[in-house]
PDB file of C-alpha atoms and ligand atoms in Angstrom:
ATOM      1  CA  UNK A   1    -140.256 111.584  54.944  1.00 44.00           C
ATOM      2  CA  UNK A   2    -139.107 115.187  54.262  1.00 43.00           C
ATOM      3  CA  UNK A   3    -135.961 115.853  55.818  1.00 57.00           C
ATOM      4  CA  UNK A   4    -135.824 119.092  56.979  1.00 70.00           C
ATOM      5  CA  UNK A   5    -131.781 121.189  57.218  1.00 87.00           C
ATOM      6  CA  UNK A   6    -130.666 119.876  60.583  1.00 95.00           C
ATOM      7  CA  UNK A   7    -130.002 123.224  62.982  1.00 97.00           C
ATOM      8  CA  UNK A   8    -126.854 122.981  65.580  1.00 98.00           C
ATOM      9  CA  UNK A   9    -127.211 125.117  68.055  1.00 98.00           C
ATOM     10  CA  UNK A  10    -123.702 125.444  70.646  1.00 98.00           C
ATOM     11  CA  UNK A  11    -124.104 126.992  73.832  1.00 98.00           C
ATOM     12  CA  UNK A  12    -120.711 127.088  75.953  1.00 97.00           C
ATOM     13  CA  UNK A  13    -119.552 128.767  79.273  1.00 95.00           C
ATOM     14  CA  UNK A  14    -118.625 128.223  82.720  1.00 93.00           C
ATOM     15  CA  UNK A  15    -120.093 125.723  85.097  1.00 89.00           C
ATOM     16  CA  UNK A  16    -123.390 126.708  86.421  1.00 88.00           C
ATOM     17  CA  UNK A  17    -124.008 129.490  84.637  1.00 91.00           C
ATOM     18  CA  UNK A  18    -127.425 128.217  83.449  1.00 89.00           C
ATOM     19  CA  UNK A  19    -126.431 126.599  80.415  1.00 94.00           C
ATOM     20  CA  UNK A  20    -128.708 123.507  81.132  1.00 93.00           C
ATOM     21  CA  UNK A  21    -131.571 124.991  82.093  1.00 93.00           C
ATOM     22  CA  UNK A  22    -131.440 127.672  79.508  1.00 97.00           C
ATOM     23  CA  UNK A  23    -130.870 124.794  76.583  1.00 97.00           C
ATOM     24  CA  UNK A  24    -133.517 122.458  77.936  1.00 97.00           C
ATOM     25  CA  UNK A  25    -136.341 125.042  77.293  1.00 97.00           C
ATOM     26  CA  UNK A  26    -134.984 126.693  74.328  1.00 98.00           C
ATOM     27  CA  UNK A  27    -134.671 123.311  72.488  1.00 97.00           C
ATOM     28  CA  UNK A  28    -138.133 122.042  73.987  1.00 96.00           C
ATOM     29  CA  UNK A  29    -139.913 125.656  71.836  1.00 97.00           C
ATOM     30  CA  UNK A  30    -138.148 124.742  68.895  1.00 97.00           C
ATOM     31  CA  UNK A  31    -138.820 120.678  69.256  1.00 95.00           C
ATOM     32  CA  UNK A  32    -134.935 120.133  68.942  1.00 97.00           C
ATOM     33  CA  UNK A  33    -132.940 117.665  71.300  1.00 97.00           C
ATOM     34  CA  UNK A  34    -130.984 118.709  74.099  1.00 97.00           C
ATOM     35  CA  UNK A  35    -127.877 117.358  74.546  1.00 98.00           C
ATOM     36  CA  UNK A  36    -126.146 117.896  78.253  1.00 97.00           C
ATOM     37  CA  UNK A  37    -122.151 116.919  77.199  1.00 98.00           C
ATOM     38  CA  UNK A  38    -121.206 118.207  80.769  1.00 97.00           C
ATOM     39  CA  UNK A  39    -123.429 114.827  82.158  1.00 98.00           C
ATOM     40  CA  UNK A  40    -121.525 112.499  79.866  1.00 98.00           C
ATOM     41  CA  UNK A  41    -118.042 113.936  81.344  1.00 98.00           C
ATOM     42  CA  UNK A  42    -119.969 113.252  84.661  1.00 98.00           C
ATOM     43  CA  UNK A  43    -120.741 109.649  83.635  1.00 98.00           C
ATOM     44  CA  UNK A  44    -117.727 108.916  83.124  1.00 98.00           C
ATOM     45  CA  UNK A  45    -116.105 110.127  86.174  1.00 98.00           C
ATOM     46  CA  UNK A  46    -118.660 108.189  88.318  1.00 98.00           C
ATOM     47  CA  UNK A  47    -117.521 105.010  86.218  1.00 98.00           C
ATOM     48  CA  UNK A  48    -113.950 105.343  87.136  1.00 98.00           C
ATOM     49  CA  UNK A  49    -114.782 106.410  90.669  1.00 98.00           C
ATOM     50  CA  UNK A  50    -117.163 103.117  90.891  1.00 97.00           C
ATOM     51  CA  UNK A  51    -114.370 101.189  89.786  1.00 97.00           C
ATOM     52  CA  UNK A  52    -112.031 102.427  92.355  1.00 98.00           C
ATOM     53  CA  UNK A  53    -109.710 104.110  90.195  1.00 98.00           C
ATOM     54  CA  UNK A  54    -107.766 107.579  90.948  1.00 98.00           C
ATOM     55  CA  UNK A  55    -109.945 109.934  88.389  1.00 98.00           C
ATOM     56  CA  UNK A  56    -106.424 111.950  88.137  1.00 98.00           C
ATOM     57  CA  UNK A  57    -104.938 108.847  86.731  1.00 98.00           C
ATOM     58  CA  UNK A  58    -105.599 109.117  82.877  1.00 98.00           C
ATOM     59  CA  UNK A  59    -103.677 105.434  82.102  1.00 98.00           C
ATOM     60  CA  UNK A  60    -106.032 103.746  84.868  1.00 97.00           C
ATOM     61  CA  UNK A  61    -108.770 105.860  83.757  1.00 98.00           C
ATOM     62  CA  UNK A  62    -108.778 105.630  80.049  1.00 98.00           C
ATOM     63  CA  UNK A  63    -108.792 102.201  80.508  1.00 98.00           C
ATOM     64  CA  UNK A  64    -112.797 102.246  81.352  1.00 97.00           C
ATOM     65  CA  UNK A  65    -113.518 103.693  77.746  1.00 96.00           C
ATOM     66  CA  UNK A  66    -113.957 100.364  75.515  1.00 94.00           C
ATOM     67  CA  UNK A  67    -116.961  99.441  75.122  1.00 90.00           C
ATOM     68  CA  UNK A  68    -118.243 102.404  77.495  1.00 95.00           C
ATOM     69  CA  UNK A  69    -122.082 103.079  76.473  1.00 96.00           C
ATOM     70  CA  UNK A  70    -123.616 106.251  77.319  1.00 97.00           C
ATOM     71  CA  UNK A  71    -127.294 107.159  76.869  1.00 96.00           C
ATOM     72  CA  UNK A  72    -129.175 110.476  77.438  1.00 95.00           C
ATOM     73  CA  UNK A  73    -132.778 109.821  77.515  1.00 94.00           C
ATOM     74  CA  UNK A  74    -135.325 112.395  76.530  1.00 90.00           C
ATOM     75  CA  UNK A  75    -136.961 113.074  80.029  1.00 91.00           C
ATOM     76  CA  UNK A  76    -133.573 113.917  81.049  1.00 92.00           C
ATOM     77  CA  UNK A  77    -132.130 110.515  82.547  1.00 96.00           C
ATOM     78  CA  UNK A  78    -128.707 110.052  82.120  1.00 98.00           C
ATOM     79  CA  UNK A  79    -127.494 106.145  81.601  1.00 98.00           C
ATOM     80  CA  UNK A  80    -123.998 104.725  82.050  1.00 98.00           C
ATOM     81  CA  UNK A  81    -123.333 101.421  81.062  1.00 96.00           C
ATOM     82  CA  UNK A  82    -127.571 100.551  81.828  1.00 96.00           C
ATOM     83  CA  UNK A  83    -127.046 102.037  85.595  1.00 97.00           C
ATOM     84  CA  UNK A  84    -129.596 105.108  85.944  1.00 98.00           C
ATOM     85  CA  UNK A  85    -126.968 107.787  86.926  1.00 98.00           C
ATOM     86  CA  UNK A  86    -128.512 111.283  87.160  1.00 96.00           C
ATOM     87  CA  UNK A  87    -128.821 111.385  90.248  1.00 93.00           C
ATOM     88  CA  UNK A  88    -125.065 109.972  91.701  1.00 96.00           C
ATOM     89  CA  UNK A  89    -123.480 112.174  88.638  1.00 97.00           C
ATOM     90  CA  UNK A  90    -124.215 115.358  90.246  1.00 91.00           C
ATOM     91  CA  UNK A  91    -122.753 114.525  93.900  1.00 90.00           C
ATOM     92  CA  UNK A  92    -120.169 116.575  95.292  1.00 88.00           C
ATOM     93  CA  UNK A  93    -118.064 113.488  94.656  1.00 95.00           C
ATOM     94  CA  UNK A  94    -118.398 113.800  91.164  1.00 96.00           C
ATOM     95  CA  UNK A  95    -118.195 117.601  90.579  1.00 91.00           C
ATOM     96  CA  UNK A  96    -115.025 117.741  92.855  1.00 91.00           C
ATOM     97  CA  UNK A  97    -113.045 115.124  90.239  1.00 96.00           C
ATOM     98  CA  UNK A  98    -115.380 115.496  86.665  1.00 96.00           C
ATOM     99  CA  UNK A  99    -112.227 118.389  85.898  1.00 94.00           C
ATOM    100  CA  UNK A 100    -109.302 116.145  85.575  1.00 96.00           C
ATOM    101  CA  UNK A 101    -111.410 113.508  83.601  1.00 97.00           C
ATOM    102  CA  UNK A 102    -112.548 116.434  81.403  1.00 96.00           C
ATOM    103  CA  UNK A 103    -108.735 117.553  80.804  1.00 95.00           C
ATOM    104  CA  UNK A 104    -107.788 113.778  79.604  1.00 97.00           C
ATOM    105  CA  UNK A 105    -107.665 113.861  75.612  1.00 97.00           C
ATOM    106  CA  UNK A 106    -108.321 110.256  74.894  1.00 98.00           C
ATOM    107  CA  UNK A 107    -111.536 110.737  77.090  1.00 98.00           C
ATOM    108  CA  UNK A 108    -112.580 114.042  75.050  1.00 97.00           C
ATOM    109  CA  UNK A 109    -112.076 112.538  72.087  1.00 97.00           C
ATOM    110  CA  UNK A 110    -114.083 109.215  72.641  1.00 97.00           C
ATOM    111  CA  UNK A 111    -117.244 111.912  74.041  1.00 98.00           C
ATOM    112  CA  UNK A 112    -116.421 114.288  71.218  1.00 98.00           C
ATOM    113  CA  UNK A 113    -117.474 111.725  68.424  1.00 97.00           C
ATOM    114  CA  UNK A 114    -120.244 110.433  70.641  1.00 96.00           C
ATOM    115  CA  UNK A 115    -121.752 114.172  70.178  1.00 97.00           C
ATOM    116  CA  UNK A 116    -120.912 115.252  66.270  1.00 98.00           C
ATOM    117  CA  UNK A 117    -122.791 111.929  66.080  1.00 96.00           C
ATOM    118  CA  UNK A 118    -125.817 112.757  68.204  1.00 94.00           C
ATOM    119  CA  UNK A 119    -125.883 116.435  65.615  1.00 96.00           C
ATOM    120  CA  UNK A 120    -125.336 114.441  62.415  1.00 95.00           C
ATOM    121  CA  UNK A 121    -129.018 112.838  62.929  1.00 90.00           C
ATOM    122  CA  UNK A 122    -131.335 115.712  64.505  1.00 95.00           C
ATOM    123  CA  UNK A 123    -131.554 119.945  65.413  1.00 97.00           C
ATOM    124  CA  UNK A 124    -129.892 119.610  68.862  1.00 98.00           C
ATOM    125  CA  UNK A 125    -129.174 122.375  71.409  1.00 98.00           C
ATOM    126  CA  UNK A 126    -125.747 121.119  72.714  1.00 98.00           C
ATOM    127  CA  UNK A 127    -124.327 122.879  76.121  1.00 97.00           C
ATOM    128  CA  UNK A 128    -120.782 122.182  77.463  1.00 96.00           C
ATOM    129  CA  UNK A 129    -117.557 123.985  76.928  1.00 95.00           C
ATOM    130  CA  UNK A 130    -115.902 122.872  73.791  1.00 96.00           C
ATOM    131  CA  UNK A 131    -119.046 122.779  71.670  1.00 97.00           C
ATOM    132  CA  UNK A 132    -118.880 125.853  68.977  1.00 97.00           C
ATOM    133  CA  UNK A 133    -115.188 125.980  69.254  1.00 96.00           C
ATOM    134  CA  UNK A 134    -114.614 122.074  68.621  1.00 97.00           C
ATOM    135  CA  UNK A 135    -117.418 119.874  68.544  1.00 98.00           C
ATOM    136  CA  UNK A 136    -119.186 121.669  66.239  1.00 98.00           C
ATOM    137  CA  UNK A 137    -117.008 124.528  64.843  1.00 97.00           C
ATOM    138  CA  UNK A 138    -119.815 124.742  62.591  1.00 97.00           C
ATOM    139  CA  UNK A 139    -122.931 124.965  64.411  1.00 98.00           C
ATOM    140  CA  UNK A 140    -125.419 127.458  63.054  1.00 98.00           C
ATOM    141  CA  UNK A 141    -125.944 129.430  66.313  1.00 98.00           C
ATOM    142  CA  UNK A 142    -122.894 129.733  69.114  1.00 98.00           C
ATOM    143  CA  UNK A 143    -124.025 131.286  72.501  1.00 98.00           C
ATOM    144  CA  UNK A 144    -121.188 132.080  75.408  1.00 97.00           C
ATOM    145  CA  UNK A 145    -123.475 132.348  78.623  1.00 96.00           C
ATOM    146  CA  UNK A 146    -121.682 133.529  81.520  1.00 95.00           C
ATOM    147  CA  UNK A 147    -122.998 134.896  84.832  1.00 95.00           C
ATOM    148  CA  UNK A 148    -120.485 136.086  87.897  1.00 95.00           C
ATOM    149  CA  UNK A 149    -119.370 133.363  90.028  1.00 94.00           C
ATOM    150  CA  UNK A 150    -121.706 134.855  93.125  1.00 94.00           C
ATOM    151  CA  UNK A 151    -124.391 134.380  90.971  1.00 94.00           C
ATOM    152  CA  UNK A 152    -123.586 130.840  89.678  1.00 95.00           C
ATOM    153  CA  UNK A 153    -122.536 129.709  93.389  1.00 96.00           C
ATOM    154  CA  UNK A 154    -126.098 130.421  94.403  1.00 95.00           C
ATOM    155  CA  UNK A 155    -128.289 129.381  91.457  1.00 92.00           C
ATOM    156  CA  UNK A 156    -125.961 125.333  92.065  1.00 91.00           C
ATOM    157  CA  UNK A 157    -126.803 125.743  95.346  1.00 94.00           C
ATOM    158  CA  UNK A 158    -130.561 126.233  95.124  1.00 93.00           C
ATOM    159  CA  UNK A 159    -130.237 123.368  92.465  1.00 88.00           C
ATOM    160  CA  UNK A 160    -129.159 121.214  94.499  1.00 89.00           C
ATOM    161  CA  UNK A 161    -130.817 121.804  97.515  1.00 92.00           C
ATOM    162  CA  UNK A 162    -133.979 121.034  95.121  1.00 91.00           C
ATOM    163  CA  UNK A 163    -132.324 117.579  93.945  1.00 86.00           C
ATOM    164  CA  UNK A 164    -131.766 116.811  97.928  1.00 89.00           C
ATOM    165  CA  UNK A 165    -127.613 117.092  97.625  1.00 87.00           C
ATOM    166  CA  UNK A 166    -126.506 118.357 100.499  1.00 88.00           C
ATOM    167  CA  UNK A 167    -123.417 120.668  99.650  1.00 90.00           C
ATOM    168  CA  UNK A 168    -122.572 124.280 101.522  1.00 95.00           C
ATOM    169  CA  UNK A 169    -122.857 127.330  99.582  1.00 96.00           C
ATOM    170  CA  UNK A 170    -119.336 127.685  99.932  1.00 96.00           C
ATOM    171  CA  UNK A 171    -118.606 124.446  98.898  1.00 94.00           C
ATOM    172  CA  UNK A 172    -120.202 125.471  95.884  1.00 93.00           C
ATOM    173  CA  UNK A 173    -118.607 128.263  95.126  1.00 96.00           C
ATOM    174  CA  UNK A 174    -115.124 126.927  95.821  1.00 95.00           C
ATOM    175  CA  UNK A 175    -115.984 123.780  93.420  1.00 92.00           C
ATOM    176  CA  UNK A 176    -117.039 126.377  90.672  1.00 93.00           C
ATOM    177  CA  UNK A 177    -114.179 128.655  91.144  1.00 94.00           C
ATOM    178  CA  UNK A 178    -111.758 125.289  90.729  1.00 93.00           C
ATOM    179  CA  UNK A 179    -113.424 124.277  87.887  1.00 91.00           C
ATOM    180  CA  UNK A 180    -113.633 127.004  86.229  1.00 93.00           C
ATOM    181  CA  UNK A 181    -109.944 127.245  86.432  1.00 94.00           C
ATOM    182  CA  UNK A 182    -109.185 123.623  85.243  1.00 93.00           C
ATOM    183  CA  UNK A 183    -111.782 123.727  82.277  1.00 91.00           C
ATOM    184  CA  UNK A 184    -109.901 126.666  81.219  1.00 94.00           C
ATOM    185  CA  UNK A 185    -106.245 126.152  81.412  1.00 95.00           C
ATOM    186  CA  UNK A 186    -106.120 122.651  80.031  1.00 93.00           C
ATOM    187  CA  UNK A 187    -104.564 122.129  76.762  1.00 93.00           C
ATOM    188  CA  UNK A 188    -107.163 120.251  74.547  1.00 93.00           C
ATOM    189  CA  UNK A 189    -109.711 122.281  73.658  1.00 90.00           C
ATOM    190  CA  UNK A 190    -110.241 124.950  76.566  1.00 93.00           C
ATOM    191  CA  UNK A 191    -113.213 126.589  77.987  1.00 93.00           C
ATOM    192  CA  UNK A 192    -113.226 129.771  75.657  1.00 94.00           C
ATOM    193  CA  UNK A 193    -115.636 131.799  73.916  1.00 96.00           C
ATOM    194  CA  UNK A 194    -115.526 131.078  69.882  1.00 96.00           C
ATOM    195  CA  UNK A 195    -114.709 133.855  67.808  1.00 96.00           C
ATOM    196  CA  UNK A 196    -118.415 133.986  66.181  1.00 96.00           C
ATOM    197  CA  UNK A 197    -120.420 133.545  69.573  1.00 97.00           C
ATOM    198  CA  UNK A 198    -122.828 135.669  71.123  1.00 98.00           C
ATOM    199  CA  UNK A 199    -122.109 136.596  74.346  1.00 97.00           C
ATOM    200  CA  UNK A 200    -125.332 136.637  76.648  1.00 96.00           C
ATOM    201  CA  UNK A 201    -124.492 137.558  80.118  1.00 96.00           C
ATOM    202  CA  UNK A 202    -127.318 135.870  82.920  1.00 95.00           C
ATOM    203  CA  UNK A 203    -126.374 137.228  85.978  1.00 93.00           C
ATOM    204  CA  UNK A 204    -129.492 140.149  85.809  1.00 93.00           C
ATOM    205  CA  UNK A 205    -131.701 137.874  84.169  1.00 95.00           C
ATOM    206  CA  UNK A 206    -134.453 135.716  84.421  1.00 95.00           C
ATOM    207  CA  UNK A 207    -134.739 132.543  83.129  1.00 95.00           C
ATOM    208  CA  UNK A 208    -137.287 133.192  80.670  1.00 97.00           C
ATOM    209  CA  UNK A 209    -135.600 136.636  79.712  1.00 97.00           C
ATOM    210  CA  UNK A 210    -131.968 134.460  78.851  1.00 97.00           C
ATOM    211  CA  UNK A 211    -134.187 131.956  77.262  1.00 98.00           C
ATOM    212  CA  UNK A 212    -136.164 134.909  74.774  1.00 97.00           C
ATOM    213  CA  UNK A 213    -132.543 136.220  74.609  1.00 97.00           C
ATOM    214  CA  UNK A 214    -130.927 132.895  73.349  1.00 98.00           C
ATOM    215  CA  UNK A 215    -134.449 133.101  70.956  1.00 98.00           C
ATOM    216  CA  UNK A 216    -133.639 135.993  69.390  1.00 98.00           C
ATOM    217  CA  UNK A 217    -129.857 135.036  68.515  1.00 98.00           C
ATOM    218  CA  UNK A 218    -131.331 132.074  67.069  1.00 98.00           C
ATOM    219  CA  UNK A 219    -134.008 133.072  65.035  1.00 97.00           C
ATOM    220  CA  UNK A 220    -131.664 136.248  64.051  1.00 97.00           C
ATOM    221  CA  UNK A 221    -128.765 133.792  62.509  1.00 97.00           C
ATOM    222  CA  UNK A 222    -131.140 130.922  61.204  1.00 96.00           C
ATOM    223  CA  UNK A 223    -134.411 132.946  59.726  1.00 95.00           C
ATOM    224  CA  UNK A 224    -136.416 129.697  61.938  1.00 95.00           C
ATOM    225  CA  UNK A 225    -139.657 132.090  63.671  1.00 93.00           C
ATOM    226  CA  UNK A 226    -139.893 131.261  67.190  1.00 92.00           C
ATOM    227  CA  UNK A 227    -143.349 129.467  68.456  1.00 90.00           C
ATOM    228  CA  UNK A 228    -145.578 131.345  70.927  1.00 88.00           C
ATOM    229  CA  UNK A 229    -144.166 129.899  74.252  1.00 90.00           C
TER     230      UNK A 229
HETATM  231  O1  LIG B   1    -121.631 121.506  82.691  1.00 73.62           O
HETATM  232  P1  LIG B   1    -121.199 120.607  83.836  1.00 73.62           P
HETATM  233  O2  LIG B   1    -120.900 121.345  85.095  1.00 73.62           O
HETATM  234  O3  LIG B   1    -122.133 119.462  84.070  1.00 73.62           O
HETATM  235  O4  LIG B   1    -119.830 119.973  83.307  1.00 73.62           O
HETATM  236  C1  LIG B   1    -119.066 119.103  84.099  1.00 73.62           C
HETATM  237  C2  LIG B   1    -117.593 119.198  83.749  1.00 73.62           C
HETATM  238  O5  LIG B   1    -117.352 118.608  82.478  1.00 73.62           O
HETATM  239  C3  LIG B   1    -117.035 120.608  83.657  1.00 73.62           C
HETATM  240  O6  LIG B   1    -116.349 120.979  84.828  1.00 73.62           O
HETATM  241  C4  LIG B   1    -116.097 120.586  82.493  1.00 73.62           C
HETATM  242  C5  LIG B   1    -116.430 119.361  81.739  1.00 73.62           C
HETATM  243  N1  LIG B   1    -116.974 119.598  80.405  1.00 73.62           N
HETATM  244  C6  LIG B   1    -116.095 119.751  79.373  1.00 73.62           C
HETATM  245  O7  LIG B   1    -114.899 119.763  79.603  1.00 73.62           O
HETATM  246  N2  LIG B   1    -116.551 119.863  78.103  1.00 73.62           N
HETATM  247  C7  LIG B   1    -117.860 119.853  77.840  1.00 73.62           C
HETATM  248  N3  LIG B   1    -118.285 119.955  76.575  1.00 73.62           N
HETATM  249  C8  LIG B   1    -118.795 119.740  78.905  1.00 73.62           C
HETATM  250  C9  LIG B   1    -118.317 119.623  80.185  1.00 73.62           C
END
């Protein structure tokens, strides 16, 4: 079999600023993999809430990672330990804690070589916070999408009003607000732009328009044409 260059493509920024949906079409055009590392952070903080365990307390918590399997399937389902979590992993419950469990370095670092492994293999469009900075300081193409916090309160909260979660608007918005702020100030590898991203901002756009703008960056740094879509 001819074995194409593999293609890394890192898109990073704050929670719900459309990352995920934005990845998921680019990489189905290009026939790459997405890879959704905020779900795996999720995954994990639903194990160590299903245990019982305090998801602030990194000893009890770290404890869970031996042995922890973690499988993203291609239509999307997310699969801890062979429990279907997609659904439970996006529950206020979940959102409110996945921060601290994100800020504990054992944790990153166990996820972390999960995901250079998952970009050794195949083209993958990766979304998270970390991703062109540290988990793949050497992806071909590094996006920073960003929208205001208005913006990304509402588009959750349509979201999950569509997935039947029953949160508040202002719920929302305080949960992105927080998270923003934890995801950002913790020590290991912070939410921050790299140096050599592309900043797209979302808030005016469509979906399709960030999608043809994510495209263009793509096909700009990589010479790969872009299929009619
Ligand atoms: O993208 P998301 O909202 O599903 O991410 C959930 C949390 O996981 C987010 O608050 C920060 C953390 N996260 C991270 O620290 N690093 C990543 N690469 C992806 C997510």
């Amino acid at each position: 079999m001819g074995m194409g260059k593999v293609v890394s493509v890192a898109i990073d920024g704050p929670a719900a600023a459309g990352k995920s949906t934005v990845a998921k079409k680019v990489a189905s055009i290009l026939g790459f993999t997405y890879i959704d590392t905020g779900a795996m952070y999720r995954a994990v903080t639903w194990a160590v809430i299903k245990k019982g365990f305090d998801p602030k307390d990194e000893d009890q918590s770290v404890t869970l990672l031996p042995g922890m399997e973690i499988e993203l399937l291609p239509d999307g389902r997310v699969i801890c330990n062979h429990e279907d979590v997609t659904k439970v992993i996006r529950e206020p419950l979940v959102s409110g804690n996945v921060s601290y469990i994100a800020a504990m370095k054992p944790i990153r670092l166990a996820l972390v070589d999960m995901q250079r492994t998952m970009a050794q293999k195949k083209s993958v469009v990766m979304d998270g916070r970390d991703i062109g900075t540290y988990v793949l300081p050497d992806a071909d193409v590094k996006i920073y999408q960003i929208a205001s916090v208005e913006t990304r309160a509402v588009r959750r909260y349509d979201e999950n009003v569509l997935k039947g979660i029953n949160t508040t608007l202002k719920e929302v918005e305080e949960d992105v607000r927080k998270r923003d702020y934890i995801d950002s100030h913790r020590e290991f590898a912070p939410l921050k732009p790299a140096v050599d991203s592309v900043l797209i901002d979302t808030s005016f756009m469509t979906v399709d328009q960030a999608v043809d703008a994510v495209l263009k960056v793509i096909s700009a740094k990589t010479g790969i044409e872009i299929p009619c879509h």
